[in-house]
CSV table of C-alpha atoms in Angstrom, one decimal:
chain,number,residue,atom,x,y,z
A,476,MET,CA,289.2,56.5,191.2
A,477,ARG,CA,288.2,57.3,194.8
A,478,LYS,CA,285.2,58.5,196.7
A,479,LEU,CA,284.7,62.3,197.0
A,480,ARG,CA,285.1,63.6,200.5
A,481,MET,CA,282.3,65.7,201.8
A,482,GLY,CA,282.2,68.1,204.8
A,483,MET,CA,278.8,69.2,206.2
A,484,VAL,CA,277.7,72.5,207.8
A,485,GLY,CA,274.6,72.0,209.8
A,486,GLY,CA,272.6,68.8,209.7
A,487,GLY,CA,272.7,67.7,213.4
A,488,LEU,CA,271.0,64.6,214.5
A,489,ASP,CA,267.6,66.3,214.9
A,490,SER,CA,267.8,67.8,211.4
A,491,PHE,CA,265.5,66.4,208.7
A,492,MET,CA,267.5,67.9,205.8
A,493,GLY,CA,270.8,66.8,207.2
A,494,ASP,CA,269.7,63.2,207.2
A,495,VAL,CA,268.3,63.6,203.7
A,496,HIS,CA,271.6,65.0,202.3
A,497,ARG,CA,273.6,62.2,203.9
A,498,LYS,CA,271.4,59.5,202.5
A,499,ALA,CA,271.1,61.1,199.1
A,500,SER,CA,274.9,61.8,198.7
A,501,GLY,CA,275.7,58.2,199.6
A,502,LEU,CA,273.1,56.5,197.4
A,503,ASP,CA,275.5,56.0,194.5
A,504,GLY,CA,278.6,55.2,196.4
A,505,MET,CA,280.5,58.1,195.0
A,506,ILE,CA,280.6,60.4,198.1
A,507,GLU,CA,281.6,59.8,201.7
A,508,LEU,CA,281.1,62.1,204.7
A,509,VAL,CA,284.5,62.8,206.3
A,510,CYS,CA,283.9,65.8,208.6
A,511,GLY,CA,281.4,68.3,209.8
A,512,ALA,CA,280.3,71.3,211.9
A,513,PHE,CA,276.9,69.9,212.5
A,514,ASN,CA,275.6,72.0,215.4
A,515,SER,CA,276.0,75.3,217.2
A,516,THR,CA,278.3,73.9,219.9
A,517,VAL,CA,281.3,71.6,219.6
A,518,GLU,CA,279.7,69.2,222.2
A,519,LYS,CA,276.6,68.7,220.1
A,520,THR,CA,278.7,68.4,216.9
A,521,LYS,CA,280.8,65.7,218.5
A,522,GLN,CA,277.7,63.8,219.6
A,523,THR,CA,276.5,63.9,216.0
A,524,GLY,CA,279.9,62.9,214.7
A,525,LYS,CA,280.0,59.9,217.1
A,526,ALA,CA,276.6,58.8,215.9
A,527,LEU,CA,277.8,59.0,212.3
A,528,PHE,CA,281.1,57.1,213.1
A,529,LEU,CA,283.4,60.1,212.4
A,530,PRO,CA,286.7,60.7,214.1
A,531,GLU,CA,286.4,63.2,216.9
A,532,ASP,CA,289.2,65.4,215.5
A,533,ARG,CA,287.1,66.1,212.4
A,534,CYS,CA,284.0,67.2,214.2
A,535,TYR,CA,284.4,71.0,214.4
A,536,GLY,CA,282.9,73.7,216.6
A,537,SER,CA,282.2,76.0,213.7
A,538,PHE,CA,282.2,76.1,209.9
A,539,GLN,CA,285.2,78.5,210.1
A,540,GLU,CA,287.2,76.1,212.0
A,541,MET,CA,286.3,73.2,209.7
A,542,ILE,CA,287.2,75.1,206.5
A,543,LEU,CA,290.6,76.4,207.9
A,544,LYS,CA,291.6,73.1,209.5
A,545,GLU,CA,290.6,71.0,206.5
A,546,LYS,CA,292.6,73.3,204.3
A,547,GLU,CA,295.7,72.5,206.3
A,548,LEU,CA,295.4,68.8,205.8
A,549,PRO,CA,297.2,67.0,202.9
A,550,GLU,CA,295.4,67.1,199.6
A,551,GLY,CA,294.8,63.4,199.8
A,552,ASP,CA,293.0,63.7,203.1
A,553,ARG,CA,291.1,66.9,203.2
A,554,MET,CA,287.5,67.3,202.2
A,555,ASP,CA,286.8,68.0,198.5
A,556,PHE,CA,283.6,70.0,199.0
A,557,VAL,CA,281.2,71.5,201.6
A,558,THR,CA,277.5,70.8,201.9
A,559,ILE,CA,275.5,73.5,203.6
A,560,VAL,CA,272.2,72.3,205.2
A,561,THR,CA,271.5,75.1,207.6
A,562,PRO,CA,268.5,77.6,207.8
A,563,ASN,CA,268.5,80.2,205.1
A,564,HIS,CA,270.4,82.9,207.0
A,565,LEU,CA,273.4,80.6,207.5
A,566,HIS,CA,274.0,79.8,203.8
A,567,PHE,CA,276.0,82.8,202.6
A,568,GLU,CA,278.9,83.0,205.0
A,569,PRO,CA,280.0,79.3,204.9
A,570,ALA,CA,279.5,79.2,201.1
A,571,LYS,CA,281.6,82.3,200.6
A,572,MET,CA,284.3,81.2,203.0
A,573,ALA,CA,284.5,77.7,201.3
A,574,LEU,CA,284.8,79.2,197.9
A,575,GLU,CA,287.5,81.7,199.1
A,576,ASN,CA,289.5,78.8,200.5
A,577,GLY,CA,289.3,76.6,197.4
A,578,PHE,CA,286.4,74.2,198.3
A,579,HIS,CA,283.5,73.4,196.0
A,580,VAL,CA,280.0,73.9,197.4
A,581,VAL,CA,276.6,72.2,197.6
A,582,CYS,CA,273.9,74.4,199.2
A,583,ASP,CA,270.3,74.2,200.1
A,584,LYS,CA,267.9,76.7,198.6
A,585,PRO,CA,267.2,79.5,198.6
A,586,MET,CA,270.9,80.2,198.1
A,587,THR,CA,271.1,83.4,200.2
A,588,LEU,CA,268.9,85.9,202.0
A,589,THR,CA,269.6,88.8,199.6
A,590,VAL,CA,270.2,89.3,195.8
A,591,ASN,CA,273.5,91.1,196.6
A,592,GLU,CA,274.8,88.0,198.5
A,593,ALA,CA,273.7,85.7,195.7
A,594,LYS,CA,275.6,87.8,193.1
A,595,ILE,CA,278.7,87.8,195.4
A,596,LEU,CA,278.6,84.0,195.4
A,597,GLU,CA,278.1,83.9,191.6
A,598,LYS,CA,281.1,86.2,191.1
A,599,LEU,CA,283.2,84.0,193.3
A,600,VAL,CA,282.2,80.9,191.4
A,601,ASN,CA,283.0,82.6,188.1
A,602,GLU,CA,286.4,83.9,189.4
A,603,THR,CA,287.6,80.7,191.0
A,604,GLY,CA,286.2,78.1,188.6
A,605,LEU,CA,284.9,76.1,191.6
A,606,LEU,CA,281.7,74.1,191.3
A,607,PHE,CA,278.5,75.1,193.0
A,608,ALA,CA,275.4,73.0,193.2
A,609,LEU,CA,272.0,74.1,194.5
A,610,THR,CA,269.7,71.3,195.7
A,611,HIS,CA,266.6,71.9,193.8
A,612,ASN,CA,266.0,68.2,194.1
A,613,TYR,CA,262.8,67.9,192.0
A,614,THR,CA,264.8,68.5,188.8
A,615,GLY,CA,266.6,65.2,189.6
A,616,ASN,CA,263.4,63.2,189.1
A,617,ALA,CA,263.5,60.9,186.0
A,618,MET,CA,260.2,62.0,184.7
A,619,VAL,CA,261.0,65.7,185.1
A,620,LYS,CA,264.1,65.1,183.0
A,621,GLN,CA,261.9,63.3,180.4
A,622,ALA,CA,259.6,66.4,180.4
A,623,GLN,CA,262.6,68.7,180.0
A,624,ALA,CA,264.0,66.6,177.1
A,625,MET,CA,260.7,66.4,175.3
A,626,VAL,CA,260.4,70.2,175.4
A,627,ALA,CA,264.0,70.7,174.3
A,628,LYS,CA,263.6,68.3,171.4
A,629,GLY,CA,260.5,70.1,170.2
A,630,ALA,CA,258.0,67.3,170.9
A,631,LEU,CA,255.4,69.7,172.3
A,632,GLY,CA,256.0,72.3,169.7
A,633,GLU,CA,256.0,76.0,170.7
A,634,ILE,CA,255.5,76.4,174.4
A,635,LEU,CA,252.5,78.6,175.0
A,636,LYS,CA,251.4,78.3,178.6
A,637,VAL,CA,252.6,76.9,182.0
A,638,GLN,CA,250.8,76.2,185.2
A,639,VAL,CA,252.5,75.2,188.5
A,640,GLN,CA,251.3,74.8,192.0
A,641,TYR,CA,253.0,73.8,195.2
A,642,LEU,CA,250.5,73.4,198.0
A,643,GLN,CA,251.1,72.2,201.6
A,644,GLY,CA,248.9,72.3,204.7
A,645,TRP,CA,251.2,72.0,207.6
A,646,MET,CA,250.8,75.5,208.8
A,647,ALA,CA,247.1,75.3,208.9
A,648,GLU,CA,247.3,72.1,210.9
A,649,GLU,CA,249.3,73.6,213.7
A,650,GLU,CA,248.5,76.3,216.2
A,651,GLU,CA,250.7,79.4,216.0
A,652,GLU,CA,252.3,78.6,219.4
A,653,LYS,CA,253.1,75.1,218.4
A,654,GLU,CA,254.4,76.1,215.0
A,655,ALA,CA,256.8,78.6,216.6
A,656,LYS,CA,258.4,75.8,218.7
A,657,ILE,CA,258.8,73.4,215.8
A,658,LYS,CA,260.1,75.6,213.0
A,659,PRO,CA,260.6,79.1,214.5
A,660,TRP,CA,263.1,80.3,211.9
A,661,ARG,CA,260.6,79.9,209.0
A,662,ALA,CA,258.5,82.7,210.5
A,663,ASP,CA,261.4,85.0,211.3
A,664,PRO,CA,262.5,87.4,208.5
A,665,LYS,CA,266.0,87.7,210.0
A,666,LYS,CA,266.5,83.9,209.5
A,667,SER,CA,264.2,83.1,206.5
A,668,GLY,CA,264.6,86.3,204.6
A,669,ILE,CA,261.9,88.5,203.1
A,670,GLY,CA,260.0,85.5,201.7
A,671,GLY,CA,258.1,82.8,203.7
A,672,SER,CA,256.4,80.2,201.4
A,673,LEU,CA,258.0,82.0,198.5
A,674,ALA,CA,261.5,81.0,199.7
A,675,ASP,CA,260.5,77.6,201.1
A,676,ILE,CA,258.4,76.2,198.2
A,677,GLY,CA,258.0,79.0,195.7
A,678,THR,CA,261.6,78.8,194.6
A,679,HIS,CA,261.1,75.1,193.8
A,680,ALA,CA,258.1,75.9,191.6
A,681,GLU,CA,260.0,78.7,189.9
A,682,ASN,CA,263.0,76.5,189.3
A,683,LEU,CA,260.9,73.6,188.0
A,684,VAL,CA,259.1,75.7,185.4
A,685,SER,CA,262.4,77.2,184.2
A,686,TYR,CA,264.1,73.8,184.0
A,687,ILE,CA,261.4,72.0,182.1
A,688,THR,CA,260.6,74.8,179.6
A,689,GLY,CA,264.2,76.0,179.2
A,690,ALA,CA,262.8,79.6,179.7
A,691,GLU,CA,263.2,82.0,182.6
A,692,ILE,CA,260.5,83.9,184.4
A,693,THR,CA,261.2,87.5,183.3
A,694,GLU,CA,258.3,89.3,184.9
A,695,LEU,CA,255.6,88.5,187.5
A,696,ALA,CA,252.6,89.9,189.3
A,697,ALA,CA,252.1,88.5,192.8
A,698,ASP,CA,249.2,88.6,195.3
A,699,LEU,CA,250.5,87.2,198.6
A,700,GLY,CA,248.7,86.2,201.7
A,701,ARG,CA,249.9,86.3,205.3
A,702,ILE,CA,247.3,84.1,207.0
A,703,GLY,CA,247.2,83.8,210.8
A,704,LYS,CA,247.8,85.9,213.9
A,705,ASN,CA,251.0,88.0,213.8
A,706,ARG,CA,252.0,86.6,210.5
A,707,VAL,CA,254.8,88.7,209.0
A,708,LEU,CA,256.0,86.5,206.1
A,709,ASP,CA,253.8,85.1,203.3
A,710,ASN,CA,252.4,81.7,203.6
A,711,ASP,CA,250.0,81.8,200.6
A,712,GLY,CA,250.1,83.4,197.2
A,713,ASN,CA,249.0,83.5,193.5
A,714,LEU,CA,251.3,84.8,190.8
A,715,LEU,CA,251.0,85.6,187.1
A,716,LEU,CA,254.1,84.8,185.0
A,717,ARG,CA,255.7,86.0,181.8
A,718,MET,CA,258.4,83.8,180.4
A,719,SER,CA,261.4,84.6,178.3
A,720,ASN,CA,260.1,82.5,175.4
A,721,GLY,CA,256.8,84.5,175.2
A,722,ALA,CA,254.7,81.9,177.1
A,723,LYS,CA,252.4,83.0,179.9
A,724,GLY,CA,251.9,81.2,183.2
A,725,THR,CA,250.3,81.0,186.6
A,726,MET,CA,251.7,79.8,190.0
A,727,SER,CA,249.9,79.0,193.2
A,728,ILE,CA,251.7,78.4,196.4
A,729,SER,CA,250.4,77.8,199.9
A,730,GLN,CA,251.3,76.2,203.3
A,731,MET,CA,247.8,76.9,204.5
A,732,ALA,CA,246.0,74.5,202.1
A,733,VAL,CA,244.3,72.2,204.5
A,734,GLY,CA,244.9,68.5,203.7
A,735,GLU,CA,247.6,69.0,201.2
A,736,GLU,CA,251.0,67.4,201.8
A,737,ASN,CA,253.4,68.1,199.0
A,738,ALA,CA,251.2,68.8,196.0
A,739,LEU,CA,253.7,70.1,193.5
A,740,ILE,CA,252.2,69.8,190.1
A,741,VAL,CA,253.4,71.4,186.8
A,742,LYS,CA,251.6,71.5,183.5
A,743,VAL,CA,253.2,72.7,180.2
A,744,TYR,CA,251.1,73.4,177.1
A,745,GLY,CA,252.6,73.6,173.6
A,746,SER,CA,251.2,73.9,170.1
A,747,LYS,CA,251.5,70.1,169.5
A,748,GLY,CA,250.9,68.7,172.9
A,749,SER,CA,251.0,69.1,176.7
A,750,LEU,CA,252.5,67.4,179.7
A,751,GLU,CA,251.7,67.1,183.4
A,752,TRP,CA,253.9,65.9,186.3
A,753,ASN,CA,252.7,65.4,189.9
A,754,GLN,CA,255.4,65.1,192.5
A,755,GLU,CA,253.2,62.8,194.7
A,756,ASP,CA,252.9,60.4,191.7
A,757,SER,CA,256.4,61.1,190.5
A,758,THR,CA,257.0,58.1,188.3
A,759,LYS,CA,254.4,59.1,185.8
A,760,LEU,CA,254.5,61.8,183.2
A,761,ILE,CA,251.2,62.3,181.4
A,762,THR,CA,251.2,63.7,177.9
A,763,LYS,CA,248.3,64.8,175.7
A,764,TRP,CA,248.5,65.4,172.0
A,765,ILE,CA,246.7,67.3,169.3
A,766,ASP,CA,246.7,64.4,166.9
A,767,LYS,CA,247.1,61.1,168.9
A,768,PRO,CA,245.9,59.5,172.1
A,769,GLN,CA,247.1,60.4,175.6
A,770,GLN,CA,250.3,58.7,176.7
A,771,THR,CA,251.7,58.0,180.2
A,772,PHE,CA,255.5,57.7,180.4
A,773,THR,CA,257.3,55.8,183.2
A,774,PRO,CA,261.0,55.7,184.0
A,775,ASP,CA,261.8,52.4,182.3
A,776,GLY,CA,259.0,52.4,179.8
A,777,ASN,CA,259.1,52.6,176.0
A,778,ASP,CA,260.0,55.9,174.3
A,779,ILE,CA,262.1,57.1,177.3
A,780,TYR,CA,265.2,59.0,176.2
A,781,GLU,CA,268.5,57.2,177.0
A,782,GLU,CA,269.8,60.1,179.1
A,783,VAL,CA,266.7,59.7,181.3
A,784,ARG,CA,266.9,55.9,181.5
A,785,ALA,CA,270.5,56.3,182.7
A,786,ILE,CA,269.5,58.0,185.9
A,787,SER,CA,266.7,55.6,186.8
A,788,ARG,CA,268.1,53.0,189.2
A,789,ILE,CA,265.4,50.3,189.3
A,790,PRO,CA,263.0,48.6,186.8
A,791,LYS,CA,259.6,50.0,186.1
A,792,GLY,CA,256.8,49.3,188.6
A,793,HIS,CA,259.2,50.0,191.5
A,794,PRO,CA,258.6,53.6,192.5
A,795,GLU,CA,261.5,56.1,192.7
A,796,GLY,CA,260.9,59.3,194.6
A,797,TYR,CA,262.2,62.0,196.8
A,798,LEU,CA,265.5,60.5,197.9
A,799,GLU,CA,266.4,59.2,194.5
A,800,ALA,CA,265.7,62.5,192.9
A,801,PHE,CA,267.8,64.2,195.5
A,802,ALA,CA,270.6,61.7,194.9
A,803,ASN,CA,270.6,62.5,191.2
A,804,ILE,CA,271.6,66.1,192.1
A,805,TYR,CA,274.5,64.8,194.0
A,806,ARG,CA,275.4,62.3,191.3
A,807,GLY,CA,275.4,65.0,188.6
A,808,PHE,CA,277.6,67.2,190.9
A,809,ALA,CA,279.9,64.2,191.8
A,810,LYS,CA,280.4,63.2,188.1
A,811,HIS,CA,281.3,66.8,187.3
A,812,LEU,CA,283.7,67.1,190.2
A,813,MET,CA,285.4,63.8,189.5
A,814,SER,CA,286.0,64.9,185.9
A,815,VAL,CA,287.6,68.1,187.2
A,816,ILE,CA,289.8,66.1,189.6
A,817,ASN,CA,290.8,63.6,186.9
A,818,ASN,CA,291.2,66.4,184.3
A,819,ASP,CA,288.6,64.7,182.0
A,820,PRO,CA,286.3,66.6,179.7
A,821,ILE,CA,282.6,66.6,180.6
A,822,GLU,CA,279.5,67.6,178.7
A,823,LYS,CA,277.0,70.1,180.1
A,824,PRO,CA,276.8,69.4,183.9
A,825,ASP,CA,273.4,68.2,185.0
A,826,TYR,CA,272.5,69.9,188.3
A,827,PRO,CA,271.2,73.3,189.4
A,828,SER,CA,274.0,75.8,189.7
A,829,VAL,CA,274.8,79.2,191.2
A,830,ALA,CA,273.0,81.0,188.4
A,831,GLU,CA,269.8,79.3,189.3
A,832,GLY,CA,270.4,80.4,192.9
A,833,VAL,CA,270.6,84.0,191.8
A,834,ARG,CA,267.3,83.7,189.8
A,835,GLY,CA,265.6,82.1,192.8
A,836,VAL,CA,266.4,85.0,195.1
A,837,GLN,CA,265.5,87.5,192.4
A,838,PHE,CA,262.1,85.7,192.1
A,839,ILE,CA,261.5,86.1,195.9
A,840,TYR,CA,262.4,89.8,195.8
A,841,ALA,CA,260.3,90.5,192.7
A,842,ALA,CA,257.2,88.7,194.1
A,843,VAL,CA,257.4,90.6,197.4
A,844,GLU,CA,257.8,93.9,195.6
A,845,SER,CA,254.9,93.2,193.3
A,846,ASP,CA,252.7,92.4,196.3
A,847,LYS,CA,253.6,95.7,197.9
A,848,GLN,CA,252.5,97.4,194.6
A,849,ASN,CA,249.1,95.8,194.6
A,850,ALA,CA,250.2,92.9,192.3
A,851,SER,CA,251.7,95.2,189.6
A,852,TRP,CA,254.2,93.7,187.1
A,853,VAL,CA,257.8,93.5,188.3
A,854,LYS,CA,260.9,92.4,186.3
A,855,LEU,CA,263.2,89.9,188.0
A,856,ASP,CA,266.2,91.5,186.5
A,857,SER,CA,265.4,94.8,188.3
A,858,PHE,CA,267.0,93.2,191.4
């Protein structure tokens, strides 16, 4: 046994997500960062590498250089996989090149700017047999996994209705000029893609609903808002959902909801009971039943499934949150990759994959198209 060797694209010292990925990937001691192309110039990359105690010769000026030079190293030294933590428009090319050169991939969401790019990556993954993880980190939360298991085991009965919201207020709290300096690429279609809040937080809501219910959004009707001067991309929206299991649903997303921080809340209603999970109180899963009192589940409490208890690191009463959930995505990926390296069998991998990445981009395209058609119904599979 050895640690898995990770190379990183993006994630310089001033990057929030780069730091999150480094901390999350290292939390279980299964992965080590060995190289990177962290910034747009080799000088900045070497500054980042120095701060991270990496050897200078493994701090590269571009992802192309990193992939090609790492490939030349002996198998026992080269990186095992690439983590991509760049803005949206810089996901596809490094992911494609990594797969073409034999490296597994972990990528931030949304996976690509276009559905065509997403399907190219899916085809490459299927052809090469390489692993691809998408960091929809909220599915790594213990209580989300408890919710998913309860639905899968039939505890809630037939799923009839879902409600999900992801509300933030950071755009409303900043002037347009100030916002443009802090996160300019999120307001630029060339860098963010055709979706604004849809891509940033809507894809999390879409993925969470599908993960918990085991059903996909097949069709949606979207009414999107573009609030603020010169706003091109959506930063607000309400959607009606039709699920593959026959359930109906609603979704509300916004980054203009004054006072909200990360109000991601999902509710699932079945014929026997319902559940509610709130990301800002993530260690509690509230369930309500047709024939018994309300229950609140916690990660180390009674009636928790063993597969859920296995991913909870600390005793009940000590809150686990964002980083731990993120780390569970890396742990699921790492366990799968270790099994591949050691030629050991593994049960169904427990992390979002390239297929979820395709669905996420289709969700964005369907919502934008529906909004153009005055909130008419649009099928995700039409893209």
